[in-house]
């Protein structure tokens, strides 16, 4: 992969992460509508270097968590209960993205579904264990049910931002190839 392709991939990710900083005020109905799942999938798909495919999306997620933490709490501590499983879920999303060998609407859509399911199953372990739920299977199911509105928003975010990110990069590749052909 050329340096310019790596730059364009990173630029697409940085533009997408900027949407995390939109102030939605106290409208919690938009909670979890973010580009982070799409970023993880996108990085996994397009960075062929496996170290980079995990490092770039997860580092950008961590950096944006630090900045958002400062914005809302006045401290640079990104830690929150359950962060470990949240980051594991995003690492799994990078892996899911790496499984996309041919970018198509159906492949990206299926990956977004798998990514949200992964996040739902992993990230909701902490609220189940620390929250008001019984510490049995039915309590875990209750925690999962309570998380559906947030996971629904993650799904919408994944679909919309994946469409924008994958679409923009695939369009760039087509335009870049046709530009190179017309110059030669």
C-alpha positions as MATLAB code, in Angstrom:
seq = 'XXXXXXXXXXXXXXXXXXXXXXXXXXXXXXXXXXXXXXXXXXXXXXXXXXXXXXXXXXXXXXXXXXXXXXXXXXXXXXXXXXXXXXXXXXXXXXXXXXXXXXXXXXXXXXXXXXXXXXXXXXXXXXXXXXXXXXXXXXXXXXXXXXXXXXXXXXXXXXXXXXXXXXXXXXXXXXXXXXXXXXXX';
ca = [
       0.000    0.000    0.000;
       1.392    3.354   -0.950;
       2.029    6.142    1.519;
      -0.773    8.202   -0.030;
      -3.265    5.340    0.450;
      -2.270    5.015    4.123;
      -2.658    8.776    4.466;
      -6.110    8.757    2.824;
      -7.266    5.844    5.018;
      -6.038    7.654    8.140;
      -7.633   10.902    6.944;
     -11.000    9.174    6.434;
     -10.734    7.775    9.984;
      -9.824   11.185   11.447;
     -12.718   12.877    9.677;
     -15.085   10.195   10.972;
     -13.811   10.462   14.557;
     -14.487   14.200   14.501;
     -18.195   13.328   14.600;
     -17.692   12.004   18.138;
     -17.237   15.597   19.231;
     -20.604   16.859   18.021;
     -22.432   18.185   21.049;
     -25.802   16.497   21.273;
     -26.607   18.323   24.499;
     -28.719   16.389   26.924;
     -30.440   14.421   24.173;
     -29.527   10.924   25.351;
     -31.709    9.326   22.709;
     -28.655    9.696   20.450;
     -26.352    7.951   22.936;
     -23.915    5.565   21.236;
     -24.598    6.949   17.734;
     -20.930    7.230   16.867;
     -18.496    6.330   14.085;
     -16.243    4.182   16.307;
     -17.560    0.805   15.157;
     -17.272    1.859   11.528;
     -13.743    3.125   12.198;
     -12.733   -0.240   13.645;
     -14.230   -2.135   10.701;
     -12.723    0.256    8.153;
      -9.241    0.077    9.690;
      -9.426   -3.704    9.769;
     -10.408   -3.837    6.112;
      -7.974   -1.386    4.581;
      -4.807   -1.443    6.687;
      -3.040   -4.557    5.458;
      -0.390   -4.309    8.182;
      -2.147   -6.048   11.087;
      -0.336   -3.980   13.714;
      -1.456   -0.763   12.038;
      -4.993   -2.099   11.498;
      -5.412   -2.489   15.269;
      -3.227    0.378   16.440;
      -4.681    3.256   14.396;
      -8.402    2.734   15.152;
      -7.850    1.807   18.813;
      -5.385    4.664   19.383;
      -7.788    7.144   17.788;
     -10.597    5.741   19.949;
      -8.440    6.112   23.065;
      -7.359    9.636   22.138;
     -10.944   10.694   21.473;
     -12.026    9.067   24.775;
      -9.353   11.105   26.572;
     -10.484   14.335   24.907;
     -14.175   13.605   25.491;
     -13.448   12.709   29.098;
     -11.761   16.064   29.523;
     -14.635   17.845   27.823;
     -17.210   16.325   30.182;
     -15.250   15.875   33.431;
     -12.317   18.269   33.230;
      -9.818   15.409   33.662;
      -7.665   13.536   31.177;
      -8.610   10.144   32.592;
     -10.354    8.044   29.953;
     -11.100    5.217   32.379;
     -14.673    4.181   33.028;
     -16.070    0.921   34.410;
     -16.068   -1.727   31.709;
     -13.576    0.022   29.412;
     -11.585   -3.186   29.048;
     -14.457   -5.127   27.480;
     -15.454   -2.152   25.330;
     -11.935   -2.008   23.859;
     -11.858   -5.790   23.415;
     -15.124   -5.486   21.479;
     -13.586   -2.818   19.228;
     -10.516   -5.014   18.742;
     -12.847   -7.807   17.623;
     -14.487   -5.314   15.253;
     -11.094   -4.608   13.681;
     -10.705   -8.353   13.199;
     -14.198   -8.569   11.658;
     -13.209   -5.765    9.280;
     -10.076   -7.705    8.302;
     -12.306  -10.561    7.156;
     -13.803   -8.346    4.430;
     -11.775   -9.387    1.403;
     -14.111   -7.882   -1.183;
     -15.776   -4.619   -0.249;
     -19.452   -4.742   -1.149;
     -22.610   -3.348    0.382;
     -23.654   -6.793    1.613;
     -20.237   -7.645    3.097;
     -19.954   -4.320    4.909;
     -23.560   -4.547    6.123;
     -23.015   -8.063    7.511;
     -19.812   -6.879    9.200;
     -21.687   -3.987   10.830;
     -24.268   -6.421   12.205;
     -21.529   -8.711   13.549;
     -19.705   -5.720   15.057;
     -22.780   -4.473   16.918;
     -23.586   -7.976   18.139;
     -20.016   -8.336   19.435;
     -20.206   -4.986   21.231;
     -23.609   -5.847   22.694;
     -22.499   -9.214   24.071;
     -19.141   -8.031   25.472;
     -19.743   -4.436   26.571;
     -22.854   -5.307   28.554;
     -21.099   -7.776   30.833;
     -19.924   -4.956   33.115;
     -23.372   -3.347   33.596;
     -24.768   -6.801   34.310;
     -22.118   -7.582   36.931;
     -22.057   -4.127   38.541;
     -25.657   -3.097   38.004;
     -28.989   -3.957   39.558;
     -29.350   -7.202   37.600;
     -29.400  -10.667   39.129;
     -26.070  -12.398   38.681;
     -27.464  -15.249   36.632;
     -28.309  -15.818   32.993;
     -31.688  -14.067   33.251;
     -29.969  -11.023   34.788;
     -27.536  -10.935   31.871;
     -30.445  -11.137   29.432;
     -32.144   -8.264   31.288;
     -28.946   -6.203   30.962;
     -28.821   -6.979   27.238;
     -32.465   -5.954   26.810;
     -31.830   -2.681   28.658;
     -28.951   -1.963   26.257;
     -31.002   -2.363   23.075;
     -31.602    1.403   22.556;
     -27.855    2.074   22.763;
     -26.962   -0.855   20.523;
     -29.634    0.263   18.041;
     -27.868    3.640   17.875;
     -24.498    1.914   17.457;
     -26.006   -0.080   14.596;
     -27.299    3.092   12.929;
     -23.930    4.768   13.446;
     -22.082    1.766   12.033;
     -24.337    1.613    8.983;
     -24.225    5.326    8.201;
     -20.545    5.894    8.935;
     -19.502    2.645    7.216;
     -21.419    3.698    4.118;
     -19.711    7.093    4.177;
     -16.215    5.812    4.959;
     -16.164    2.753    2.698;
     -17.986    4.681   -0.025;
     -15.582    7.620    0.136;
     -12.506    5.403    0.041;
     -13.808    3.195   -2.761;
     -14.720    6.326   -4.741;
     -11.216    7.697   -4.073;
      -9.698    4.452   -5.401;
     -11.782    4.586   -8.580;
     -11.088    8.289   -9.173;
      -7.405    7.856   -8.349;
      -7.075    4.946  -10.783;
      -8.890    6.807  -13.565;
      -6.735    9.898  -12.909;
      -3.553    7.819  -13.154;
      -4.800    6.213  -16.376;
      -5.621    9.582  -17.925;
      -2.175   11.005  -17.039;
      -0.227    8.103  -18.566;
];
